[in-house]
PDB file of C-alpha atoms in Angstrom:
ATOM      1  CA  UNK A   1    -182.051-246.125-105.224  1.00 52.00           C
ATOM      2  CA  UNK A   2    -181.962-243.147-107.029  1.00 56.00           C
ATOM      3  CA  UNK A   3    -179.242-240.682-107.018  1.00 58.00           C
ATOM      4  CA  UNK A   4    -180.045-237.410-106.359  1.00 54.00           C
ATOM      5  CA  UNK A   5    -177.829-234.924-107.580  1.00 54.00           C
ATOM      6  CA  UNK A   6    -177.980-231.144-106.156  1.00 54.00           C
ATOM      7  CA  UNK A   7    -177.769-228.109-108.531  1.00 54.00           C
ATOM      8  CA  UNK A   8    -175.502-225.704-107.457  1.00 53.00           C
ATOM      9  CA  UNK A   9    -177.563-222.161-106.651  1.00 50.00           C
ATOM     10  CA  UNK A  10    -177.220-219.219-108.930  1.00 49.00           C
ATOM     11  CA  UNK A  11    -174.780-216.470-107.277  1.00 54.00           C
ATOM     12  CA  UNK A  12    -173.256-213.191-108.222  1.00 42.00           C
ATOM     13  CA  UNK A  13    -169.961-212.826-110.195  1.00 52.00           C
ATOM     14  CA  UNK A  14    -167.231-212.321-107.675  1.00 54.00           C
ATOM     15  CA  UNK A  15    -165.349-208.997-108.234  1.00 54.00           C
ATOM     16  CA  UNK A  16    -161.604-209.083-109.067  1.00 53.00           C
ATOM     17  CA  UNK A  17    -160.823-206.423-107.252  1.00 54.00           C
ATOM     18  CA  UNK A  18    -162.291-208.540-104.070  1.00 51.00           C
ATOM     19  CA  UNK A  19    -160.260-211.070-105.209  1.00 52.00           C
ATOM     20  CA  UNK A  20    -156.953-209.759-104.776  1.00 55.00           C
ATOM     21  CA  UNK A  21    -158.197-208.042-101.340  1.00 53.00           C
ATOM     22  CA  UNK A  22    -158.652-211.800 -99.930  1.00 51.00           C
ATOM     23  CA  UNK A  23    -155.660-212.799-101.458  1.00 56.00           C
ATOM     24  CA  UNK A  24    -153.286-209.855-100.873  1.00 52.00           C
ATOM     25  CA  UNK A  25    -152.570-209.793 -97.484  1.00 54.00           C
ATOM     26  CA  UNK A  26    -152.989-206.060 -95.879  1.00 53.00           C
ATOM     27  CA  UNK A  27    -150.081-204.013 -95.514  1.00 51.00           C
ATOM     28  CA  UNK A  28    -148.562-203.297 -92.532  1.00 48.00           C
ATOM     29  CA  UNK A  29    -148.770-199.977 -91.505  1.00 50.00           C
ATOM     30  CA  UNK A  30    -145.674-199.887 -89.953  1.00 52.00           C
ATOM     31  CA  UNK A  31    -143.953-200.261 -93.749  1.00 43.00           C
ATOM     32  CA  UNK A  32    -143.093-197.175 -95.900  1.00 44.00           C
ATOM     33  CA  UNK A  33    -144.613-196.939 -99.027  1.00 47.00           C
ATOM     34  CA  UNK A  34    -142.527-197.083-101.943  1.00 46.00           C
ATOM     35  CA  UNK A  35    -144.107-194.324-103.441  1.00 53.00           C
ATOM     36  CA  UNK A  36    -144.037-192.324 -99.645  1.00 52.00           C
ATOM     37  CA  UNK A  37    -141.196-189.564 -99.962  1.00 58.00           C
ATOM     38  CA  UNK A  38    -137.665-190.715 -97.949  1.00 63.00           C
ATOM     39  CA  UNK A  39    -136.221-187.723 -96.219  1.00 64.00           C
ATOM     40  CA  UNK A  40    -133.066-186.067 -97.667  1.00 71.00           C
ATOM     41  CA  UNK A  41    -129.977-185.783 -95.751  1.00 70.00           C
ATOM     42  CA  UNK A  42    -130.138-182.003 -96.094  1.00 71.00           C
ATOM     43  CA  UNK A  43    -133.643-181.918 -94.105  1.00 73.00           C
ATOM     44  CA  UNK A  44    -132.279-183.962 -91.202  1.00 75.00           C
ATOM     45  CA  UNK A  45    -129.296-181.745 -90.839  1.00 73.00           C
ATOM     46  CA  UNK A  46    -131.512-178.354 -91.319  1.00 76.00           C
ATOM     47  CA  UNK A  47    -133.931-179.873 -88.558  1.00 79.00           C
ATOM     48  CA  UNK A  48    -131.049-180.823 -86.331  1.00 80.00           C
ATOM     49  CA  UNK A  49    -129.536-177.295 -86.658  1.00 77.00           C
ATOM     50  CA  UNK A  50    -132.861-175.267 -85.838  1.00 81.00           C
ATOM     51  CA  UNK A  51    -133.122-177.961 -82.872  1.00 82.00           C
ATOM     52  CA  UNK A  52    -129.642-176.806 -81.536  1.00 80.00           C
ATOM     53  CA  UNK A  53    -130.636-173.388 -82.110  1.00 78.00           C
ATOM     54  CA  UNK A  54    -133.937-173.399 -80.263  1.00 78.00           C
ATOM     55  CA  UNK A  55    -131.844-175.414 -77.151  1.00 83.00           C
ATOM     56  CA  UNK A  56    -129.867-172.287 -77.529  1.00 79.00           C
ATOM     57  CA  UNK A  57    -132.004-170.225 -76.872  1.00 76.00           C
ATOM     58  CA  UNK A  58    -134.097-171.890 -74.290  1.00 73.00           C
ATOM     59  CA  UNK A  59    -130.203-171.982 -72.193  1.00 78.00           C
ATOM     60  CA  UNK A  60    -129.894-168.106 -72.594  1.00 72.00           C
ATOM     61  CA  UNK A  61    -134.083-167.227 -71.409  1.00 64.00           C
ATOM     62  CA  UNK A  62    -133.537-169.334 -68.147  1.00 68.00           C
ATOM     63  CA  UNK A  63    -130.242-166.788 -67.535  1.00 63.00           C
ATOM     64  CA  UNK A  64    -132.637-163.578 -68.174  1.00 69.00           C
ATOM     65  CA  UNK A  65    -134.047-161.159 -65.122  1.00 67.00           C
ATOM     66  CA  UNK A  66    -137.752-161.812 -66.388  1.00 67.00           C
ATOM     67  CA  UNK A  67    -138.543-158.730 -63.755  1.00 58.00           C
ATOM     68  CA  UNK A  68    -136.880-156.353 -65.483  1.00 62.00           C
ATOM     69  CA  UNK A  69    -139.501-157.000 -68.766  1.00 70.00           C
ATOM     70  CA  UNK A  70    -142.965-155.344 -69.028  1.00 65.00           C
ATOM     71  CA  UNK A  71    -145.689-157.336 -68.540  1.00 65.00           C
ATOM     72  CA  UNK A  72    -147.318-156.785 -72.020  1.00 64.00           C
ATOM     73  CA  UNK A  73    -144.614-158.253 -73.402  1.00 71.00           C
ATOM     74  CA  UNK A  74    -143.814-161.626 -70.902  1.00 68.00           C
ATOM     75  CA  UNK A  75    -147.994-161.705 -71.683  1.00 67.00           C
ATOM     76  CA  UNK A  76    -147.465-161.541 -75.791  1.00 74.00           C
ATOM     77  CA  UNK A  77    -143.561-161.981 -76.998  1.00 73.00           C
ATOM     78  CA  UNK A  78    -141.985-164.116 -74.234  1.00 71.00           C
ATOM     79  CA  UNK A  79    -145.294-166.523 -73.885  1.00 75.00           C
ATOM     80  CA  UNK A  80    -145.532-167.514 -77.518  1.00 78.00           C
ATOM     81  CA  UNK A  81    -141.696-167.842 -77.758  1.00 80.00           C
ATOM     82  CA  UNK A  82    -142.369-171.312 -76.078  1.00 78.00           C
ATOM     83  CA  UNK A  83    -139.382-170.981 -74.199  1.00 76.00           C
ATOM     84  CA  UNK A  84    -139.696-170.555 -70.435  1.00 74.00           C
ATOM     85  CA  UNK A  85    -142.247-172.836 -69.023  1.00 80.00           C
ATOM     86  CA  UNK A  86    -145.612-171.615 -67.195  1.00 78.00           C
ATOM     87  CA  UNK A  87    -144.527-172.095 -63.972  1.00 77.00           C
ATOM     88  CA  UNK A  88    -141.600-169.456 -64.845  1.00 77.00           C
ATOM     89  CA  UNK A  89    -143.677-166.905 -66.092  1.00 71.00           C
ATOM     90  CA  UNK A  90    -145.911-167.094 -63.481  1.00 70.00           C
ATOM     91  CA  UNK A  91    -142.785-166.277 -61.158  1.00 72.00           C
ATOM     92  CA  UNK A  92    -141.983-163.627 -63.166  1.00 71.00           C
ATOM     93  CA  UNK A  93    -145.472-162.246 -62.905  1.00 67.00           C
ATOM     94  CA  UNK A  94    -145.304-162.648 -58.933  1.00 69.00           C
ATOM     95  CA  UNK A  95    -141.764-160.942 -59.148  1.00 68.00           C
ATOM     96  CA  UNK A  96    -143.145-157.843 -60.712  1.00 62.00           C
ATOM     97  CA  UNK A  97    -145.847-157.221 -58.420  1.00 63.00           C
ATOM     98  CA  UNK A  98    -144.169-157.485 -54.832  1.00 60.00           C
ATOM     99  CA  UNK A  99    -141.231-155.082 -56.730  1.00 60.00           C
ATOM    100  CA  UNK A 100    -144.284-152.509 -57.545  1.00 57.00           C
ATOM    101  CA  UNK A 101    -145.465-152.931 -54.293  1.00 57.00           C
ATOM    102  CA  UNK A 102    -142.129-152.598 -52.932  1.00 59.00           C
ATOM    103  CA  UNK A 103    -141.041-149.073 -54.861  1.00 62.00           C
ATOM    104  CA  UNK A 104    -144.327-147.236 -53.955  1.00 76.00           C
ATOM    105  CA  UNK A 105    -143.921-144.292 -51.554  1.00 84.00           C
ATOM    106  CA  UNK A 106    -145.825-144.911 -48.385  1.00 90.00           C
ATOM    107  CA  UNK A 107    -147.483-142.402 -45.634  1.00 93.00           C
ATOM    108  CA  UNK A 108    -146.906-143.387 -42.528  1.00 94.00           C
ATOM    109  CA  UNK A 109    -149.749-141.396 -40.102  1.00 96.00           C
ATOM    110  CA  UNK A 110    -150.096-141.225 -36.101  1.00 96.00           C
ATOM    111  CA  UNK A 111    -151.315-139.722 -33.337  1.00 96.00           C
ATOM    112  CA  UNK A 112    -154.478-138.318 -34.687  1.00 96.00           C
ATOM    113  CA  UNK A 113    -157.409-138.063 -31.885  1.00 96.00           C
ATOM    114  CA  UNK A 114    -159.183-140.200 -35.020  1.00 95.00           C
ATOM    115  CA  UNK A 115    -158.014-143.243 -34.763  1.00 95.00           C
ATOM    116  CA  UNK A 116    -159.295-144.536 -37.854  1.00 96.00           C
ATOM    117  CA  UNK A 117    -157.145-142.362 -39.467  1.00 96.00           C
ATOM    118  CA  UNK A 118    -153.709-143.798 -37.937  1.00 97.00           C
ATOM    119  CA  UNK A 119    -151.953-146.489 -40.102  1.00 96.00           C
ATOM    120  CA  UNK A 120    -150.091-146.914 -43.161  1.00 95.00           C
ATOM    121  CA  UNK A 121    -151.372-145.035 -46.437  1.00 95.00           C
ATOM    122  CA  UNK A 122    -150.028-146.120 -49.730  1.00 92.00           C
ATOM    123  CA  UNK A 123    -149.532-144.478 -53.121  1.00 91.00           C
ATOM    124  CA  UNK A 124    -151.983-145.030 -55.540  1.00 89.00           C
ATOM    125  CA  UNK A 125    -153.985-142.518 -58.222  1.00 89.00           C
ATOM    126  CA  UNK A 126    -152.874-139.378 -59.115  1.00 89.00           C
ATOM    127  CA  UNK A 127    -154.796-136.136 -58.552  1.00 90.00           C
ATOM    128  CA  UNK A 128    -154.020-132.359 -59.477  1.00 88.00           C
ATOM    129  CA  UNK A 129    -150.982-133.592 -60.930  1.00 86.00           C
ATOM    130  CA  UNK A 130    -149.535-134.956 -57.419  1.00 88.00           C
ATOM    131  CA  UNK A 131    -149.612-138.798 -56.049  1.00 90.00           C
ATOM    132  CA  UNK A 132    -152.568-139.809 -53.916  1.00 93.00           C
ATOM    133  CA  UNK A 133    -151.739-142.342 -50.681  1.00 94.00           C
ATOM    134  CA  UNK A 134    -154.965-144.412 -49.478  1.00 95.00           C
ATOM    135  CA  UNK A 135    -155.543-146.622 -46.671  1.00 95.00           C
ATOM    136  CA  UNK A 136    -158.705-149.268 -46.402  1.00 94.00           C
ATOM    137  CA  UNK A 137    -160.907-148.941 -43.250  1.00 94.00           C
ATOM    138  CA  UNK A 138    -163.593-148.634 -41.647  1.00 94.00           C
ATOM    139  CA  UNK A 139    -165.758-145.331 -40.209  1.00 92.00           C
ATOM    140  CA  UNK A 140    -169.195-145.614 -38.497  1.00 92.00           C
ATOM    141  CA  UNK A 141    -169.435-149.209 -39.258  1.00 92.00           C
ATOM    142  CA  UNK A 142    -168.917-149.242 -42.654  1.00 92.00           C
ATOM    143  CA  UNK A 143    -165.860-149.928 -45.150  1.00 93.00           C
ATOM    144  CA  UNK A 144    -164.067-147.121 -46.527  1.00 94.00           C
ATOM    145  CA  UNK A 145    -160.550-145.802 -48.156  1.00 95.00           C
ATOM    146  CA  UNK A 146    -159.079-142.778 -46.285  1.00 97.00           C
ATOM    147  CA  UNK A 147    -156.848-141.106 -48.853  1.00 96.00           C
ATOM    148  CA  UNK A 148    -154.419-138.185 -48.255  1.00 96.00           C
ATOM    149  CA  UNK A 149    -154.340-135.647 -51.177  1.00 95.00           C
ATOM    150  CA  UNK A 150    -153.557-132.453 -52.552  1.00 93.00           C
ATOM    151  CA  UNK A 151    -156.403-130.267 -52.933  1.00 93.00           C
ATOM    152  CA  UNK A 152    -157.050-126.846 -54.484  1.00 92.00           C
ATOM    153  CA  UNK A 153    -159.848-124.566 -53.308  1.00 91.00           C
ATOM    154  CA  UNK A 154    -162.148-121.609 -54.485  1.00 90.00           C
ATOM    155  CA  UNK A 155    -159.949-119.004 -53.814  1.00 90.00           C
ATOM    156  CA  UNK A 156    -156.827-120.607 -55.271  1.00 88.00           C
ATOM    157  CA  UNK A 157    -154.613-121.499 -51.877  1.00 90.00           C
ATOM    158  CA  UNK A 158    -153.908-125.351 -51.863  1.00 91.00           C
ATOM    159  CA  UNK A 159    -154.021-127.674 -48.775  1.00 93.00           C
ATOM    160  CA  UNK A 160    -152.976-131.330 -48.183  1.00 95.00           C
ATOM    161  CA  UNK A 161    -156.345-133.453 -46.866  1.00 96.00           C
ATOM    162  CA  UNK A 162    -156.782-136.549 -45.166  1.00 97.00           C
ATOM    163  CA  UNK A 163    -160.063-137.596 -45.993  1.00 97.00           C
ATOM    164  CA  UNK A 164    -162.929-140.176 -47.366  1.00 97.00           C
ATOM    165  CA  UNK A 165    -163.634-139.576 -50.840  1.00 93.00           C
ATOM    166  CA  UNK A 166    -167.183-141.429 -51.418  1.00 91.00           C
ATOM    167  CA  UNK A 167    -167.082-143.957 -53.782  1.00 88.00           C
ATOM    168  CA  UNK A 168    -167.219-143.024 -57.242  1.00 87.00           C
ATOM    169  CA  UNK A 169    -166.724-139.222 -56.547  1.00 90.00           C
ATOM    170  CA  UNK A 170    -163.891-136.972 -57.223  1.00 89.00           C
ATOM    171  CA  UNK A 171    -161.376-135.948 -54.245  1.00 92.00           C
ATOM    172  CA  UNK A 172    -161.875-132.261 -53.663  1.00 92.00           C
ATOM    173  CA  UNK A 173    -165.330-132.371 -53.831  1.00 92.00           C
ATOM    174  CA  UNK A 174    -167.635-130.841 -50.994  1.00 92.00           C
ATOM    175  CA  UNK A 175    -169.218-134.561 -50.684  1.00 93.00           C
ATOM    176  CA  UNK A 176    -165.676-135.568 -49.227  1.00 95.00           C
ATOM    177  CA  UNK A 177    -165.612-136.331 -45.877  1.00 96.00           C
ATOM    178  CA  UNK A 178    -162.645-134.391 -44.140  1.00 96.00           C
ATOM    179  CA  UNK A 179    -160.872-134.691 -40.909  1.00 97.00           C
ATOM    180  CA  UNK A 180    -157.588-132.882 -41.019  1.00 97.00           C
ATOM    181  CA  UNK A 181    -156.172-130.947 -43.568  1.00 95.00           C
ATOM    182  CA  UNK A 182    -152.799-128.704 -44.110  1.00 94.00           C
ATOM    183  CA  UNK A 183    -151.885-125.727 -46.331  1.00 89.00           C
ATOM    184  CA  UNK A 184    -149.197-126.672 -48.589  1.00 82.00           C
ATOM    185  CA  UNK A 185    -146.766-124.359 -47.745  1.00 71.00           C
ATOM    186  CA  UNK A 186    -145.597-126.612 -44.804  1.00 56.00           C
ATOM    187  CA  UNK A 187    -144.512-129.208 -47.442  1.00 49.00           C
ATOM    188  CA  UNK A 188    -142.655-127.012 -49.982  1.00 47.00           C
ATOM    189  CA  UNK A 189    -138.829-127.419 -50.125  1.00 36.00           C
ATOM    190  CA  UNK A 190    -136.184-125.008 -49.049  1.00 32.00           C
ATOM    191  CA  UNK A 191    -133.357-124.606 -51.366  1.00 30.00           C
ATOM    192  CA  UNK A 192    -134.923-126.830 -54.302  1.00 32.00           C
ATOM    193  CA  UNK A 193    -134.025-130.018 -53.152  1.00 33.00           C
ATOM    194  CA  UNK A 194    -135.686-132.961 -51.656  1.00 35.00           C
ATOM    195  CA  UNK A 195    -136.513-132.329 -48.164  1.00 35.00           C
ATOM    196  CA  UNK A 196    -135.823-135.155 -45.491  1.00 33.00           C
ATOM    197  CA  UNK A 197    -139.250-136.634 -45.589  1.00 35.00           C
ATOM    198  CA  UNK A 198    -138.262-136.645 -49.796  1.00 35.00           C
ATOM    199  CA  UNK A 199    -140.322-135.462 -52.772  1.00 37.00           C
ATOM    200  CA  UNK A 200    -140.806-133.161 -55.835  1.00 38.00           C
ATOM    201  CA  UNK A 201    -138.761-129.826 -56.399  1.00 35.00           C
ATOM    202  CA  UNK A 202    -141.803-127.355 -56.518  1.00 39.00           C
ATOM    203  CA  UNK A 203    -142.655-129.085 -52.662  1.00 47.00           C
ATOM    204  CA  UNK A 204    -146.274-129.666 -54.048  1.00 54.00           C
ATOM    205  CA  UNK A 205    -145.535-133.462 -53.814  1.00 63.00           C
ATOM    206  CA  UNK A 206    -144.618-133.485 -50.436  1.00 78.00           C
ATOM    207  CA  UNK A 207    -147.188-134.824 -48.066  1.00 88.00           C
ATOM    208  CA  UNK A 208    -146.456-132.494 -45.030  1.00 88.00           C
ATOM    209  CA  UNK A 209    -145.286-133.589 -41.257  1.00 89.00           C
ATOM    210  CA  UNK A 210    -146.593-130.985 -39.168  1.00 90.00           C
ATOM    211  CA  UNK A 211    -148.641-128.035 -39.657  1.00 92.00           C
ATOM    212  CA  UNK A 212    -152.397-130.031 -39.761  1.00 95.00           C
ATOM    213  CA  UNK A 213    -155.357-129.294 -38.212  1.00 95.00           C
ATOM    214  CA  UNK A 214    -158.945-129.871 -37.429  1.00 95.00           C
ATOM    215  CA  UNK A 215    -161.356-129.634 -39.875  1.00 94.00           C
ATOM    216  CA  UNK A 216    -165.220-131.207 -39.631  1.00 91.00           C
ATOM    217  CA  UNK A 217    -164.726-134.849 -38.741  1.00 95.00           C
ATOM    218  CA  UNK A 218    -161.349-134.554 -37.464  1.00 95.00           C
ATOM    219  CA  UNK A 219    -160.544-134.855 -33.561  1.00 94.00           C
ATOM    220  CA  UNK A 220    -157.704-133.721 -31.581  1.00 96.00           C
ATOM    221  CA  UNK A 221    -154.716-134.040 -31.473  1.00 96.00           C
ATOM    222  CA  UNK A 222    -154.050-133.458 -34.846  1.00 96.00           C
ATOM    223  CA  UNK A 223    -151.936-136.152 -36.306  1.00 96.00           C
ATOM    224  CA  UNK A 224    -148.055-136.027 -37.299  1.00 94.00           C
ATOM    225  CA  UNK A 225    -147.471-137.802 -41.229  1.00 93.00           C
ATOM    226  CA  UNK A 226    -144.448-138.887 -42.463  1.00 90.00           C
ATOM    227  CA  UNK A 227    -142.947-140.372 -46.175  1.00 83.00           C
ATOM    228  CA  UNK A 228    -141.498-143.788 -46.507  1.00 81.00           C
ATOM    229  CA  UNK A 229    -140.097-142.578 -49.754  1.00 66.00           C
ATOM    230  CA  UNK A 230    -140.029-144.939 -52.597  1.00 58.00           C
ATOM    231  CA  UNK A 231    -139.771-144.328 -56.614  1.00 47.00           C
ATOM    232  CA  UNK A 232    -142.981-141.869 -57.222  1.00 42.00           C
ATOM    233  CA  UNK A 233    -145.388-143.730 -59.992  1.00 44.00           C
ATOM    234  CA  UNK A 234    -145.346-140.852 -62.985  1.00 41.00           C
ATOM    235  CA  UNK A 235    -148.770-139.159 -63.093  1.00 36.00           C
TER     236      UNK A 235
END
């Protein structure tokens, strides 16, 4: 028999650096480096100090009336202070808005021959320098806002009105839609001071309680309005 020997086949020359990768075992990534940096004593205790200052701090914003800060502010400042949580600041939000609700002065109007007119009317807008009060309804089958306002006409004498101002028109206007209306004169105050159904000095802000009467769309009897007086909104 003859003996057969096999030639080994030509290969490539193994890399070193492949070497020692099969050879070295990998690292564990759990082990520090010993060229990774070791934190100093003096950065743990400057983190630990900020972290007590910022627990601080979070303490003292759960103690503060959140109501009593502008929303710009809880919306900028307070939010990217981090440190009242979402569901605070939307309290605070909710807060604010039943307190505005709360401090506006309302009309209260009744026993108009219009019904439509009766209800609640509350301030909102400003116009000729005095508050506006509106009320949503409806008249002739349609939606509207009946808004009680000071109004100045042609030949200079002013009058309170209760009417519809068409949407996107000015109150005052001829396109209004009146029903009762009320020279100003019954809303003035005597003696400078707020009068018992409350208002401004000069009486022009003073939504009158009697003294109306028919005009156009209006129906009798004329109604009776009084003030549930809360802080006037600056004009």
């Amino acid at each position: 028999k003859q003996e057969v020997v096999l030639e080994e086949l030509p290969r490539k020359q193994t890399d070193p650096d492949e070497c020692e990768k099969v050879q070295s075992p990998p690292s564990s990534p759990n082990k520090v480096s010993c060229n990774d940096e070791t934190p100093s004593m003096d950065s743990i205790s400057q983190d630990s100090h900020h972290q007590k200052k910022v627990n601080v701090a979070k303490a003292l914003a759960q103690k503060l009336d959140l109501s009593l800060i502008s929303a710009s502010d809880l919306s900028t400042t307070i939010t990217d202070s981090q440190l009242l949580s979402t569901h605070d600041l939307y309290q605070a939000y909710r807060l604010q808005a039943l307190n505005a609700e709360r401090t506006k002065s309302k009309v209260f109007v009744e026993g108009a021959g219009l019904s439509e007119v009766n209800g609640t009317y509350i301030q909102g807008g400003v116009h000729e320098g005095t508050p506006m009060y509106n009320k949503e309804g409806v008249w002739r089958d349609r939606e509207e806002v009946f808004r009680i306002f000071l109004c100045t006409y042609s030949n200079g004498n002013k009058s309170w009105c209760i009417s519809i101002v068409p949407k996107g028109k000015q109150p005052g206007k001829t396109t209004d839609l009146d029903f009762y209306e009320c020279p100003v004169s019954y809303g003035k105050v005597l003696t400078g001071h707020a009068s018992m159904t409350g208002g401004m000095e000069n009486g022009l802000g003073v939504v009158p309680s009697r003294g109306w009467k028919l005009v156009n769309y209006g129906q009798p009897p004329v109604p009776k309005c009084s003030l549930i007086a809360g802080c006037l909104e600056d004009a």
